[in-house]
Short mmCIF file of C-alpha atoms and ligand atoms in Angstrom, two decimals:
data_model
loop_
_atom_site.label_atom_id
_atom_site.label_comp_id
_atom_site.label_asym_id
_atom_site.label_seq_id
_atom_site.Cartn_x
_atom_site.Cartn_y
_atom_site.Cartn_z
CA UNK A 244 26.26 -5.92 4.81
CA UNK A 245 23.07 -7.90 5.40
CA UNK A 246 21.51 -6.59 8.60
CA UNK A 247 19.11 -8.89 10.42
CA UNK A 248 16.87 -7.84 13.29
CA UNK A 249 16.96 -10.27 16.18
CA UNK A 250 16.47 -9.86 19.92
CA UNK A 251 16.51 -12.55 22.64
CA UNK A 252 12.92 -11.59 23.45
CA UNK A 253 11.89 -13.10 20.08
CA UNK A 254 12.10 -16.53 21.68
CA UNK A 255 9.11 -16.62 23.91
CA UNK A 256 7.84 -19.53 25.94
CA UNK A 257 4.27 -20.46 25.10
CA UNK A 258 2.33 -22.96 27.22
CA UNK A 259 3.25 -26.54 26.21
CA UNK A 260 1.12 -27.89 23.43
CA UNK A 261 0.34 -24.48 21.90
CA UNK A 262 0.18 -24.94 18.14
CA UNK A 263 2.28 -21.91 17.23
CA UNK A 264 5.89 -22.95 16.39
CA UNK A 265 7.66 -20.32 18.50
CA UNK A 266 10.90 -22.38 18.43
CA UNK A 267 11.65 -21.23 14.92
CA UNK A 268 12.67 -17.79 16.14
CA UNK A 269 15.51 -19.38 18.07
CA UNK A 270 16.44 -22.08 15.57
CA UNK A 271 16.58 -19.89 12.48
CA UNK A 272 19.37 -17.56 13.67
CA UNK A 273 21.23 -20.59 15.03
CA UNK A 274 21.04 -22.28 11.64
CA UNK A 275 22.22 -19.12 9.83
CA UNK A 276 25.21 -18.82 12.16
CA UNK A 277 26.01 -22.54 12.03
CA UNK A 278 26.13 -22.72 8.24
CA UNK A 279 27.89 -19.36 7.87
CA UNK A 280 25.10 -17.56 6.03
CA UNK A 281 25.36 -14.93 8.76
CA UNK A 282 27.84 -14.09 11.48
CA UNK A 283 27.36 -12.13 14.68
CA UNK A 284 27.95 -8.81 12.88
CA UNK A 285 24.95 -9.35 10.64
CA UNK A 286 22.55 -9.30 13.57
CA UNK A 287 21.33 -6.18 15.34
CA UNK A 288 19.15 -5.93 18.42
CA UNK A 289 16.21 -3.61 17.82
CA UNK A 290 15.51 -1.04 20.52
CA UNK A 291 11.85 -0.44 21.26
CA UNK A 292 10.56 2.66 19.49
CA UNK A 293 8.48 5.30 21.20
CA UNK A 294 4.82 4.35 21.63
CA UNK A 295 3.79 7.38 19.57
CA UNK A 296 5.35 5.66 16.54
CA UNK A 297 3.16 2.58 17.03
CA UNK A 298 0.20 4.92 17.22
CA UNK A 299 0.81 6.26 13.72
CA UNK A 300 -0.80 2.92 12.79
CA UNK A 301 -2.64 1.55 15.80
CA UNK A 302 -5.39 3.37 17.63
CA UNK A 303 -4.47 4.76 21.04
CA UNK A 304 -7.38 2.84 22.58
CA UNK A 305 -6.16 -0.51 21.20
CA UNK A 306 -2.50 0.08 22.04
CA UNK A 307 -3.37 1.08 25.60
CA UNK A 308 -5.48 -2.03 26.09
CA UNK A 309 -2.67 -4.22 24.75
CA UNK A 310 0.00 -2.56 26.86
CA UNK A 311 -2.07 -2.58 30.05
CA UNK A 312 -3.37 -6.14 29.59
CA UNK A 313 -6.95 -4.95 29.30
CA UNK A 314 -8.18 -6.80 26.21
CA UNK A 315 -11.37 -8.72 26.81
CA UNK A 316 -11.70 -12.49 26.39
CA UNK A 317 -13.10 -12.22 22.90
CA UNK A 318 -10.27 -9.96 21.73
CA UNK A 319 -7.70 -12.29 23.26
CA UNK A 320 -9.30 -15.35 21.66
CA UNK A 321 -9.12 -13.69 18.23
CA UNK A 322 -5.35 -13.21 18.70
CA UNK A 323 -4.85 -16.79 19.85
CA UNK A 324 -2.04 -16.28 22.39
CA UNK A 325 -2.36 -16.11 26.17
CA UNK A 326 -1.55 -12.48 26.99
CA UNK A 327 1.38 -11.31 29.08
CA UNK A 328 3.35 -8.05 29.34
CA UNK A 329 6.37 -9.82 27.87
CA UNK A 330 4.41 -10.93 24.80
CA UNK A 331 3.49 -7.30 24.14
CA UNK A 332 7.10 -6.20 24.68
CA UNK A 333 8.08 -8.84 22.17
CA UNK A 334 5.61 -7.57 19.60
CA UNK A 335 6.75 -3.99 20.21
CA UNK A 336 10.40 -5.09 19.74
CA UNK A 337 9.61 -6.95 16.52
CA UNK A 338 7.87 -3.91 15.02
CA UNK A 339 10.88 -1.82 16.05
CA UNK A 340 13.08 -4.35 14.24
CA UNK A 341 11.12 -3.85 11.04
CA UNK A 342 11.42 -0.06 11.37
CA UNK A 343 15.14 -0.10 12.10
CA UNK A 344 15.66 -2.76 9.44
CA UNK A 345 13.93 -0.54 6.89
CA UNK A 346 16.62 2.11 7.38
CA UNK A 347 19.33 -0.53 6.96
CA UNK A 348 17.57 -1.59 3.76
CA UNK A 349 17.85 1.96 2.48
CA UNK A 350 21.56 1.85 3.28
CA UNK A 351 22.43 -1.66 2.02
CA UNK A 352 19.61 -2.47 -0.40
CA UNK A 353 18.11 -5.20 1.74
CA UNK A 354 17.53 -6.04 5.40
CA UNK A 355 15.57 -8.71 7.24
CA UNK A 356 13.73 -9.42 10.44
CA UNK A 357 13.87 -12.90 12.01
CA UNK A 358 10.22 -12.41 13.02
CA UNK A 359 7.37 -10.11 12.00
CA UNK A 360 5.02 -10.24 9.08
CA UNK A 361 2.11 -9.89 11.49
CA UNK A 362 -0.27 -8.88 8.73
CA UNK A 363 -3.53 -9.88 10.41
CA UNK A 364 -3.29 -7.04 12.94
CA UNK A 365 -5.69 -4.17 12.27
CA UNK A 366 -5.40 -0.60 13.55
CA UNK A 367 -7.82 -1.31 16.36
CA UNK A 368 -7.65 -5.06 16.98
CA UNK A 369 -5.53 -8.16 16.54
CA UNK A 370 -6.19 -11.63 15.19
CA UNK A 371 -4.48 -14.78 13.94
CA UNK A 372 -1.36 -14.59 16.19
CA UNK A 373 -0.89 -10.90 15.27
CA UNK A 374 -1.10 -7.96 17.67
CA UNK A 375 0.89 -5.14 16.09
CA UNK A 376 1.27 -4.97 12.31
CA UNK A 377 5.05 -4.55 12.02
CA UNK A 378 5.11 -3.75 8.29
CA UNK A 379 2.28 -1.22 8.58
CA UNK A 380 4.01 0.39 11.56
CA UNK A 381 7.27 0.65 9.62
CA UNK A 382 5.58 1.85 6.41
CA UNK A 383 3.72 4.64 8.20
CA UNK A 384 6.90 5.69 9.96
CA UNK A 385 8.89 5.84 6.70
CA UNK A 386 6.16 8.01 5.17
CA UNK A 387 6.01 10.29 8.19
CA UNK A 388 9.79 10.72 8.13
CA UNK A 389 9.83 11.39 4.40
CA UNK A 390 12.09 8.33 4.05
CA UNK A 391 9.78 6.85 1.39
CA UNK A 392 7.11 8.37 -0.81
CA UNK A 393 5.54 5.29 -2.36
CA UNK A 394 5.63 1.88 -0.74
CA UNK A 395 4.78 -1.52 -2.17
CA UNK A 396 3.93 -4.36 0.20
CA UNK A 397 4.46 -7.75 -1.42
CA UNK A 398 2.67 -10.23 0.81
CA UNK A 399 3.24 -13.84 -0.27
CA UNK A 400 2.32 -15.49 3.00
CA UNK A 401 -0.39 -18.04 2.21
CA UNK A 402 -2.92 -16.08 4.27
CA UNK A 403 -4.37 -12.81 3.04
CA UNK A 404 -2.79 -9.65 4.49
CA UNK A 405 -6.18 -8.51 5.71
CA UNK A 406 -4.93 -6.18 8.45
CA UNK A 407 -2.52 -4.40 6.10
CA UNK A 408 -5.20 -4.12 3.37
CA UNK A 409 -7.58 -2.51 5.84
CA UNK A 410 -5.01 -0.19 7.43
CA UNK A 411 -3.98 1.21 4.04
CA UNK A 412 -7.35 1.14 2.30
CA UNK A 413 -7.41 4.95 2.04
CA UNK A 414 -3.63 5.48 1.82
CA UNK A 415 -2.60 5.99 -1.80
CA UNK A 416 1.11 6.06 -0.88
CA UNK A 417 1.03 2.40 0.15
CA UNK A 418 0.09 -0.28 -2.37
CA UNK A 419 -0.90 -3.61 -0.85
CA UNK A 420 -0.41 -6.76 -2.93
CA UNK A 421 -1.46 -10.08 -1.43
CA UNK A 422 -1.24 -13.48 -3.13
CA UNK A 423 -2.83 -16.11 -0.93
CA UNK A 424 -5.01 -19.19 -0.68
CA UNK A 425 -8.53 -18.09 -1.62
CA UNK A 426 -10.15 -20.59 0.73
CA UNK A 427 -7.77 -20.07 3.60
CA UNK A 428 -7.98 -17.93 6.73
CA UNK A 429 -9.23 -15.21 7.02
CA UNK A 430 -12.66 -16.28 5.80
CA UNK A 431 -13.76 -12.68 5.47
CA UNK A 432 -11.08 -11.06 3.32
CA UNK A 433 -10.38 -7.38 3.01
CA UNK A 434 -9.72 -5.69 -0.32
CA UNK A 435 -6.03 -5.14 -1.01
CA UNK A 436 -4.94 -2.92 -3.89
CA UNK A 437 -4.21 -6.19 -5.67
CA UNK A 438 -5.43 -9.57 -4.46
CA UNK A 439 -4.65 -12.85 -6.16
CA UNK A 440 -6.60 -15.66 -4.53
CA UNK A 441 -5.24 -19.11 -5.38
CA UNK A 442 -7.24 -22.35 -5.40
CA UNK A 443 -6.21 -25.17 -3.05
CA UNK A 444 -3.32 -27.38 -4.10
CA UNK A 445 -1.44 -24.95 -6.38
CA UNK A 446 2.02 -26.29 -7.24
CA UNK A 447 5.32 -24.53 -8.03
CA UNK A 448 4.90 -23.98 -11.76
CA UNK A 449 1.52 -22.23 -11.88
CA UNK A 450 2.41 -20.25 -8.76
CA UNK A 451 5.71 -19.02 -10.15
CA UNK A 452 4.12 -18.33 -13.53
CA UNK A 453 1.56 -15.99 -11.95
CA UNK A 454 4.25 -14.24 -9.94
CA UNK A 455 6.50 -13.81 -13.01
CA UNK A 456 3.57 -12.26 -14.89
CA UNK A 457 2.57 -10.01 -12.01
CA UNK A 458 5.67 -8.56 -10.35
CA UNK A 459 7.27 -6.60 -13.21
CA UNK A 460 3.93 -5.10 -14.24
CA UNK A 461 3.17 -4.19 -10.65
CA UNK A 462 6.46 -2.40 -10.12
CA UNK A 463 5.96 -0.57 -13.41
CA UNK A 464 2.49 0.49 -12.37
CA UNK A 465 3.13 1.42 -8.73
CA UNK A 466 6.64 2.92 -9.15
CA UNK A 467 7.53 2.31 -5.51
CA UNK A 468 10.64 3.67 -3.85
CA UNK A 469 10.51 1.08 -1.05
CA UNK A 470 9.34 -2.53 -0.80
CA UNK A 471 8.27 -4.61 2.19
CA UNK A 472 8.21 -8.34 1.54
CA UNK A 473 6.34 -10.83 3.68
CA UNK A 474 7.98 -14.16 2.91
CA UNK A 475 5.74 -16.62 4.80
CA UNK A 476 6.66 -20.24 4.15
CA UNK A 477 3.17 -21.58 4.81
CA UNK A 478 2.83 -22.04 1.03
CA UNK A 479 4.63 -25.39 1.41
CA UNK A 480 2.86 -28.65 0.74
CA UNK A 481 3.96 -29.86 4.18
CA UNK A 482 2.23 -26.92 5.88
CA UNK A 483 -0.60 -27.86 8.24
CA UNK A 484 -2.57 -24.68 7.53
CA UNK A 485 -1.48 -23.73 4.02
CA UNK A 486 -3.57 -25.82 1.57
CA UNK A 487 -1.08 -25.12 -1.27
CA UNK A 488 1.45 -27.60 -2.65
CA UNK A 489 4.73 -25.75 -3.10
CA UNK A 490 8.07 -27.50 -2.67
CA UNK A 491 11.00 -26.00 -0.75
CA UNK A 492 12.91 -25.27 -4.02
CA UNK A 493 9.73 -23.70 -5.44
CA UNK A 494 9.45 -21.46 -2.40
CA UNK A 495 13.09 -20.48 -2.86
CA UNK A 496 12.37 -19.61 -6.50
CA UNK A 497 9.50 -17.42 -5.33
CA UNK A 498 11.91 -15.51 -3.07
CA UNK A 499 14.42 -15.25 -5.91
CA UNK A 500 11.83 -13.61 -8.19
CA UNK A 501 11.06 -10.96 -5.57
CA UNK A 502 14.66 -10.31 -4.55
CA UNK A 503 16.00 -10.20 -8.11
CA UNK A 504 13.50 -7.66 -9.33
CA UNK A 505 14.14 -5.39 -6.34
CA UNK A 506 17.87 -5.66 -6.88
CA UNK A 507 17.52 -4.91 -10.58
CA UNK A 508 15.26 -1.91 -9.96
CA UNK A 509 17.45 -0.61 -7.09
CA UNK A 510 14.48 -0.85 -4.77
CA UNK A 511 15.31 -1.15 -1.06
CA UNK A 512 13.57 -4.21 0.36
CA UNK A 513 12.81 -5.05 3.98
CA UNK A 514 11.74 -8.63 4.65
CA UNK A 515 9.59 -9.93 7.52
CA UNK A 516 9.25 -13.68 7.96
CA UNK A 517 5.53 -14.42 8.32
CA UNK A 518 4.01 -17.84 8.85
CA UNK A 519 5.21 -21.42 8.57
CA UNK A 520 3.40 -24.35 10.16
CA UNK A 521 4.92 -27.49 8.66
CA UNK A 522 4.80 -30.59 10.83
CA UNK A 523 8.57 -30.82 10.75
CA UNK A 524 10.34 -27.75 12.07
CA UNK A 525 13.27 -28.58 9.78
CA UNK A 526 11.13 -27.77 6.73
CA UNK A 527 10.16 -24.40 8.16
CA UNK A 528 13.75 -23.52 9.04
CA UNK A 529 15.11 -24.68 5.66
CA UNK A 530 12.58 -22.63 3.70
CA UNK A 531 13.15 -19.50 5.82
CA UNK A 532 16.95 -19.97 5.70
CA UNK A 533 16.72 -20.01 1.90
CA UNK A 534 15.46 -16.42 1.94
CA UNK A 535 18.59 -15.36 3.87
CA UNK A 536 20.91 -17.43 1.66
CA UNK A 537 19.45 -15.74 -1.41
CA UNK A 538 19.79 -12.29 0.13
CA UNK A 539 23.50 -12.92 0.68
CA UNK A 540 23.97 -14.47 -2.75
CA UNK A 541 22.17 -11.75 -4.71
CA UNK A 542 23.03 -8.58 -2.80
CA UNK A 543 26.49 -9.03 -1.26
ZN1 ZN B 764 0.26 -17.23 7.13
#
């Protein structure tokens, strides 16, 4: 069964006019239920993990400041959200969803989180709408539990996974792969184990060609026993921040390449959603829903 992490706290009210499309976290599960891609049994509500688990990844000093609302103005500005205790609870819940989803992925082959993919969060600070790095938190927990020995992070959000790259820079058991817009945020990139920086305006064919060339070789080389996939849909041409020119079917094909190879190689895969900033919310929802439709089609 496809297990999907979702909790009512995912829908969070930002001040009106804030540019982050928070509505998608409510609309996406609704769409999946409406069209029958998922039913109520597919969803599970993550329970917040112990703070010590977050601190396998995040420094105690940073976590305490987040939790106790003690970040300074500069740190808050880098994150880009007005702070509140509920926003931190939300982030904590989302990371817990990625952890608990990872164990479902080991059981069923695949699992997903309606949110997450907060790859700009570092061990000691946040930025770009990211406070806790859900995939890093889950990866470190799997390693600590002995539930995985070698993890591959496939990060296809259009922005570089700078936080993840930095967190795992000295961790040989986690391989970070990021394919992103070379000229896009963050301006100062970190060094992932494999970075592919794309020029502006890349369309479906060249994008998919690179991915087809890269993925099988990467899995051969890394020999992972667990995969995290960050399926950001800000690669779309309609995206306000993306600078690439992928179509919705092209984005679906991208997901298919990743899911098919994991299925074929019997690699458990846990998917976090990542970004999506198209003008029309319908484009964001459609592209994200495709990832779920494919999961059902290929795995169940
Ligand atoms: Zn992004």
